[in-house]
Amino acid sequence: MRITPSLFKTLINLWPPYLGAGIRVGHIGHDWRRVEVKMKLGLANRNYVGVHFGGSLYSMTDPFFMLMLMKALGRDYIVWDKAGSIDYLKPGKGTVRALFSIDDALIERIRAETAHGDKTLPQLSVEVKDEQGEVVARVHKTLYVRRKQEKKEKQGRPD
């Protein structure tokens, strides 16, 4: 089944971990290369001192680069999250947003680096910003990307 950005947005906004934490996907580009996610401060995502819980800040950013690359590269590629980290820069209050974007240059670089069956480990970052546009946190993701082998190659058969 081919899932459209609109259907995916609806489904992920109903996904219990996101629904419970107040995380909402506001927009997914028609080509999957731009995603906007927001999270309002509420009882379910507030920490002991009354600001956004760090786990919720990371959670709101977790799957998107992987999903975006999967869609941009197509079914001939394996895409996995390999590593992730977050730098907390200031307390998150109110509504926070993250805007994910991938461009043609990244896609072309990944295709070139994996053309002969090699893996590549692109490193991507996204900023989580508050309502004033100030950076609350910076999330760094390392992905694992490799072109899938054809069945003939897997079985060691000559062409």
PDB file of C-alpha atoms in Angstrom:
ATOM      1  CA  MET A   1       0.000   0.000   0.000  1.00  0.00           C
ATOM      2  CA  ARG A   2       1.313   3.419  -0.952  1.00  0.00           C
ATOM      3  CA  ILE A   3       0.840   5.826   1.926  1.00  0.00           C
ATOM      4  CA  THR A   4       0.318   9.489   1.093  1.00  0.00           C
ATOM      5  CA  PRO A   5       1.772  12.289   3.208  1.00  0.00           C
ATOM      6  CA  SER A   6      -1.764  13.303   4.197  1.00  0.00           C
ATOM      7  CA  LEU A   7      -2.706   9.806   5.386  1.00  0.00           C
ATOM      8  CA  PHE A   8       0.593   9.392   7.225  1.00  0.00           C
ATOM      9  CA  LYS A   9       0.066  12.738   8.973  1.00  0.00           C
ATOM     10  CA  THR A  10      -3.378  11.632  10.144  1.00  0.00           C
ATOM     11  CA  LEU A  11      -2.101   8.259  11.373  1.00  0.00           C
ATOM     12  CA  ILE A  12       0.945   9.582  13.227  1.00  0.00           C
ATOM     13  CA  ASN A  13      -1.146  12.285  14.900  1.00  0.00           C
ATOM     14  CA  LEU A  14      -3.365   9.482  16.243  1.00  0.00           C
ATOM     15  CA  TRP A  15      -0.412   7.304  17.339  1.00  0.00           C
ATOM     16  CA  PRO A  16      -0.754   6.951  21.138  1.00  0.00           C
ATOM     17  CA  PRO A  17       2.787   8.077  22.126  1.00  0.00           C
ATOM     18  CA  TYR A  18       2.430  11.278  20.091  1.00  0.00           C
ATOM     19  CA  LEU A  19      -1.198  11.854  20.990  1.00  0.00           C
ATOM     20  CA  GLY A  20      -0.440  11.458  24.694  1.00  0.00           C
ATOM     21  CA  ALA A  21       2.598  13.732  24.620  1.00  0.00           C
ATOM     22  CA  GLY A  22       0.805  16.465  22.680  1.00  0.00           C
ATOM     23  CA  ILE A  23       3.058  16.058  19.629  1.00  0.00           C
ATOM     24  CA  ARG A  24       1.412  17.040  16.344  1.00  0.00           C
ATOM     25  CA  VAL A  25       2.643  16.819  12.792  1.00  0.00           C
ATOM     26  CA  GLY A  26       1.447  20.023  11.169  1.00  0.00           C
ATOM     27  CA  HIS A  27       2.697  19.528   7.633  1.00  0.00           C
ATOM     28  CA  ILE A  28       4.344  16.931   5.406  1.00  0.00           C
ATOM     29  CA  GLY A  29       5.446  18.069   1.961  1.00  0.00           C
ATOM     30  CA  HIS A  30       3.970  16.281  -1.044  1.00  0.00           C
ATOM     31  CA  ASP A  31       7.448  14.887  -1.831  1.00  0.00           C
ATOM     32  CA  TRP A  32       8.233  14.003   1.845  1.00  0.00           C
ATOM     33  CA  ARG A  33      11.186  16.424   1.901  1.00  0.00           C
ATOM     34  CA  ARG A  34       9.737  18.854   4.419  1.00  0.00           C
ATOM     35  CA  VAL A  35       8.018  18.028   7.722  1.00  0.00           C
ATOM     36  CA  GLU A  36       6.862  20.376  10.484  1.00  0.00           C
ATOM     37  CA  VAL A  37       6.222  19.035  13.990  1.00  0.00           C
ATOM     38  CA  LYS A  38       4.994  20.967  17.021  1.00  0.00           C
ATOM     39  CA  MET A  39       4.339  20.264  20.669  1.00  0.00           C
ATOM     40  CA  LYS A  40       2.364  22.368  23.124  1.00  0.00           C
ATOM     41  CA  LEU A  41       3.430  22.394  26.750  1.00  0.00           C
ATOM     42  CA  GLY A  42       0.919  20.425  28.798  1.00  0.00           C
ATOM     43  CA  LEU A  43       0.586  18.160  31.806  1.00  0.00           C
ATOM     44  CA  ALA A  44       1.621  15.067  29.818  1.00  0.00           C
ATOM     45  CA  ASN A  45       4.963  16.508  28.625  1.00  0.00           C
ATOM     46  CA  ARG A  46       5.933  18.831  31.467  1.00  0.00           C
ATOM     47  CA  ASN A  47       8.838  17.933  33.732  1.00  0.00           C
ATOM     48  CA  TYR A  48       9.244  18.552  37.468  1.00  0.00           C
ATOM     49  CA  VAL A  49      10.246  22.209  37.001  1.00  0.00           C
ATOM     50  CA  GLY A  50       7.396  23.013  34.591  1.00  0.00           C
ATOM     51  CA  VAL A  51       9.135  23.024  31.199  1.00  0.00           C
ATOM     52  CA  HIS A  52       9.112  20.526  28.327  1.00  0.00           C
ATOM     53  CA  PHE A  53      10.329  17.059  29.334  1.00  0.00           C
ATOM     54  CA  GLY A  54      13.561  16.290  27.472  1.00  0.00           C
ATOM     55  CA  GLY A  55      12.323  12.882  26.356  1.00  0.00           C
ATOM     56  CA  SER A  56       9.328  14.473  24.679  1.00  0.00           C
ATOM     57  CA  LEU A  57      11.579  16.987  22.911  1.00  0.00           C
ATOM     58  CA  TYR A  58      13.652  14.132  21.511  1.00  0.00           C
ATOM     59  CA  SER A  59      10.592  12.009  20.746  1.00  0.00           C
ATOM     60  CA  MET A  60       9.036  14.744  18.628  1.00  0.00           C
ATOM     61  CA  THR A  61      12.076  14.582  16.334  1.00  0.00           C
ATOM     62  CA  ASP A  62      12.879  10.883  16.369  1.00  0.00           C
ATOM     63  CA  PRO A  63      11.472   9.190  13.247  1.00  0.00           C
ATOM     64  CA  PHE A  64      11.315  11.932  10.669  1.00  0.00           C
ATOM     65  CA  PHE A  65      14.712  12.004   8.941  1.00  0.00           C
ATOM     66  CA  MET A  66      14.568   8.219   8.555  1.00  0.00           C
ATOM     67  CA  LEU A  67      11.039   8.300   7.111  1.00  0.00           C
ATOM     68  CA  MET A  68      11.825  11.210   4.816  1.00  0.00           C
ATOM     69  CA  LEU A  69      14.903   9.472   3.388  1.00  0.00           C
ATOM     70  CA  MET A  70      13.012   6.201   2.968  1.00  0.00           C
ATOM     71  CA  LYS A  71      10.398   7.990   0.889  1.00  0.00           C
ATOM     72  CA  ALA A  72      12.892  10.119  -1.068  1.00  0.00           C
ATOM     73  CA  LEU A  73      15.199   7.203  -1.944  1.00  0.00           C
ATOM     74  CA  GLY A  74      12.517   4.605  -2.627  1.00  0.00           C
ATOM     75  CA  ARG A  75      12.263   0.873  -2.080  1.00  0.00           C
ATOM     76  CA  ASP A  76      15.733   0.092  -3.437  1.00  0.00           C
ATOM     77  CA  TYR A  77      17.343   1.404  -0.226  1.00  0.00           C
ATOM     78  CA  ILE A  78      17.638   0.306   3.385  1.00  0.00           C
ATOM     79  CA  VAL A  79      17.383   3.265   5.771  1.00  0.00           C
ATOM     80  CA  TRP A  80      17.770   2.952   9.549  1.00  0.00           C
ATOM     81  CA  ASP A  81      18.406   5.280  12.451  1.00  0.00           C
ATOM     82  CA  LYS A  82      21.901   4.456  13.711  1.00  0.00           C
ATOM     83  CA  ALA A  83      22.460   7.043  16.434  1.00  0.00           C
ATOM     84  CA  GLY A  84      20.925  10.141  17.902  1.00  0.00           C
ATOM     85  CA  SER A  85      21.720  12.781  20.467  1.00  0.00           C
ATOM     86  CA  ILE A  86      20.187  15.975  21.735  1.00  0.00           C
ATOM     87  CA  ASP A  87      21.736  19.158  23.080  1.00  0.00           C
ATOM     88  CA  TYR A  88      19.404  21.032  25.442  1.00  0.00           C
ATOM     89  CA  LEU A  89      20.139  24.732  25.068  1.00  0.00           C
ATOM     90  CA  LYS A  90      17.398  26.422  27.098  1.00  0.00           C
ATOM     91  CA  PRO A  91      14.148  25.479  28.838  1.00  0.00           C
ATOM     92  CA  GLY A  92      11.297  24.762  26.457  1.00  0.00           C
ATOM     93  CA  LYS A  93       8.124  26.662  27.275  1.00  0.00           C
ATOM     94  CA  GLY A  94       4.886  27.092  25.375  1.00  0.00           C
ATOM     95  CA  THR A  95       4.691  25.537  21.920  1.00  0.00           C
ATOM     96  CA  VAL A  96       7.922  24.276  20.373  1.00  0.00           C
ATOM     97  CA  ARG A  97       8.460  23.414  16.713  1.00  0.00           C
ATOM     98  CA  ALA A  98      10.907  21.459  14.586  1.00  0.00           C
ATOM     99  CA  LEU A  99      11.178  21.877  10.824  1.00  0.00           C
ATOM    100  CA  PHE A 100      12.823  18.986   8.969  1.00  0.00           C
ATOM    101  CA  SER A 101      14.137  19.439   5.466  1.00  0.00           C
ATOM    102  CA  ILE A 102      16.186  17.356   3.037  1.00  0.00           C
ATOM    103  CA  ASP A 103      17.376  18.594  -0.337  1.00  0.00           C
ATOM    104  CA  ASP A 104      18.398  17.210  -3.733  1.00  0.00           C
ATOM    105  CA  ALA A 105      22.102  17.539  -2.918  1.00  0.00           C
ATOM    106  CA  LEU A 106      21.758  15.157   0.055  1.00  0.00           C
ATOM    107  CA  ILE A 107      19.785  12.625  -1.994  1.00  0.00           C
ATOM    108  CA  GLU A 108      22.334  12.770  -4.838  1.00  0.00           C
ATOM    109  CA  ARG A 109      25.247  12.373  -2.393  1.00  0.00           C
ATOM    110  CA  ILE A 110      23.627   9.326  -0.769  1.00  0.00           C
ATOM    111  CA  ARG A 111      22.904   7.725  -4.148  1.00  0.00           C
ATOM    112  CA  ALA A 112      26.517   8.289  -5.260  1.00  0.00           C
ATOM    113  CA  GLU A 113      28.015   6.949  -2.019  1.00  0.00           C
ATOM    114  CA  THR A 114      25.855   3.800  -2.120  1.00  0.00           C
ATOM    115  CA  ALA A 115      25.943   3.133  -5.872  1.00  0.00           C
ATOM    116  CA  HIS A 116      28.327   0.168  -5.568  1.00  0.00           C
ATOM    117  CA  GLY A 117      26.728  -1.449  -2.521  1.00  0.00           C
ATOM    118  CA  ASP A 118      28.576   0.571   0.108  1.00  0.00           C
ATOM    119  CA  LYS A 119      26.798   1.977   3.137  1.00  0.00           C
ATOM    120  CA  THR A 120      26.796   5.641   4.035  1.00  0.00           C
ATOM    121  CA  LEU A 121      26.136   7.285   7.390  1.00  0.00           C
ATOM    122  CA  PRO A 122      24.664  10.734   6.741  1.00  0.00           C
ATOM    123  CA  GLN A 123      24.516  13.038   9.738  1.00  0.00           C
ATOM    124  CA  LEU A 124      21.544  15.365   9.941  1.00  0.00           C
ATOM    125  CA  SER A 125      20.441  17.937  12.487  1.00  0.00           C
ATOM    126  CA  VAL A 126      17.241  19.742  13.358  1.00  0.00           C
ATOM    127  CA  GLU A 127      16.594  22.594  15.764  1.00  0.00           C
ATOM    128  CA  VAL A 128      13.652  22.681  18.146  1.00  0.00           C
ATOM    129  CA  LYS A 129      12.535  26.307  18.521  1.00  0.00           C
ATOM    130  CA  ASP A 130      10.167  28.078  20.886  1.00  0.00           C
ATOM    131  CA  GLU A 131       7.449  30.576  19.974  1.00  0.00           C
ATOM    132  CA  GLN A 132      10.000  33.401  19.833  1.00  0.00           C
ATOM    133  CA  GLY A 133      12.135  31.461  17.344  1.00  0.00           C
ATOM    134  CA  GLU A 134      14.878  30.781  19.894  1.00  0.00           C
ATOM    135  CA  VAL A 135      16.576  27.401  19.782  1.00  0.00           C
ATOM    136  CA  VAL A 136      15.564  25.219  22.732  1.00  0.00           C
ATOM    137  CA  ALA A 137      17.358  22.057  21.612  1.00  0.00           C
ATOM    138  CA  ARG A 138      19.430  20.737  18.731  1.00  0.00           C
ATOM    139  CA  VAL A 139      18.964  17.104  17.706  1.00  0.00           C
ATOM    140  CA  HIS A 140      21.648  15.209  15.796  1.00  0.00           C
ATOM    141  CA  LYS A 141      20.841  12.015  13.912  1.00  0.00           C
ATOM    142  CA  THR A 142      23.123   9.543  12.181  1.00  0.00           C
ATOM    143  CA  LEU A 143      21.403   7.295   9.682  1.00  0.00           C
ATOM    144  CA  TYR A 144      22.520   4.078   8.030  1.00  0.00           C
ATOM    145  CA  VAL A 145      21.757   3.944   4.310  1.00  0.00           C
ATOM    146  CA  ARG A 146      22.623   1.201   1.836  1.00  0.00           C
ATOM    147  CA  ARG A 147      21.287   0.222  -1.548  1.00  0.00           C
ATOM    148  CA  LYS A 148      19.572  -3.175  -1.447  1.00  0.00           C
ATOM    149  CA  GLN A 149      21.334  -5.958  -3.295  1.00  0.00           C
ATOM    150  CA  GLU A 150      19.570  -7.561  -6.205  1.00  0.00           C
ATOM    151  CA  LYS A 151      18.561 -11.196  -5.765  1.00  0.00           C
ATOM    152  CA  LYS A 152      21.140 -12.371  -8.314  1.00  0.00           C
ATOM    153  CA  GLU A 153      23.929 -10.635  -6.371  1.00  0.00           C
ATOM    154  CA  LYS A 154      22.735 -12.138  -3.072  1.00  0.00           C
ATOM    155  CA  GLN A 155      22.790 -15.649  -4.494  1.00  0.00           C
ATOM    156  CA  GLY A 156      26.183 -15.182  -6.156  1.00  0.00           C
ATOM    157  CA  ARG A 157      24.850 -15.813  -9.667  1.00  0.00           C
ATOM    158  CA  PRO A 158      26.489 -14.189 -12.654  1.00  0.00           C
ATOM    159  CA  ASP A 159      24.329 -11.921 -14.828  1.00  0.00           C
TER     160      ASP A 159
END
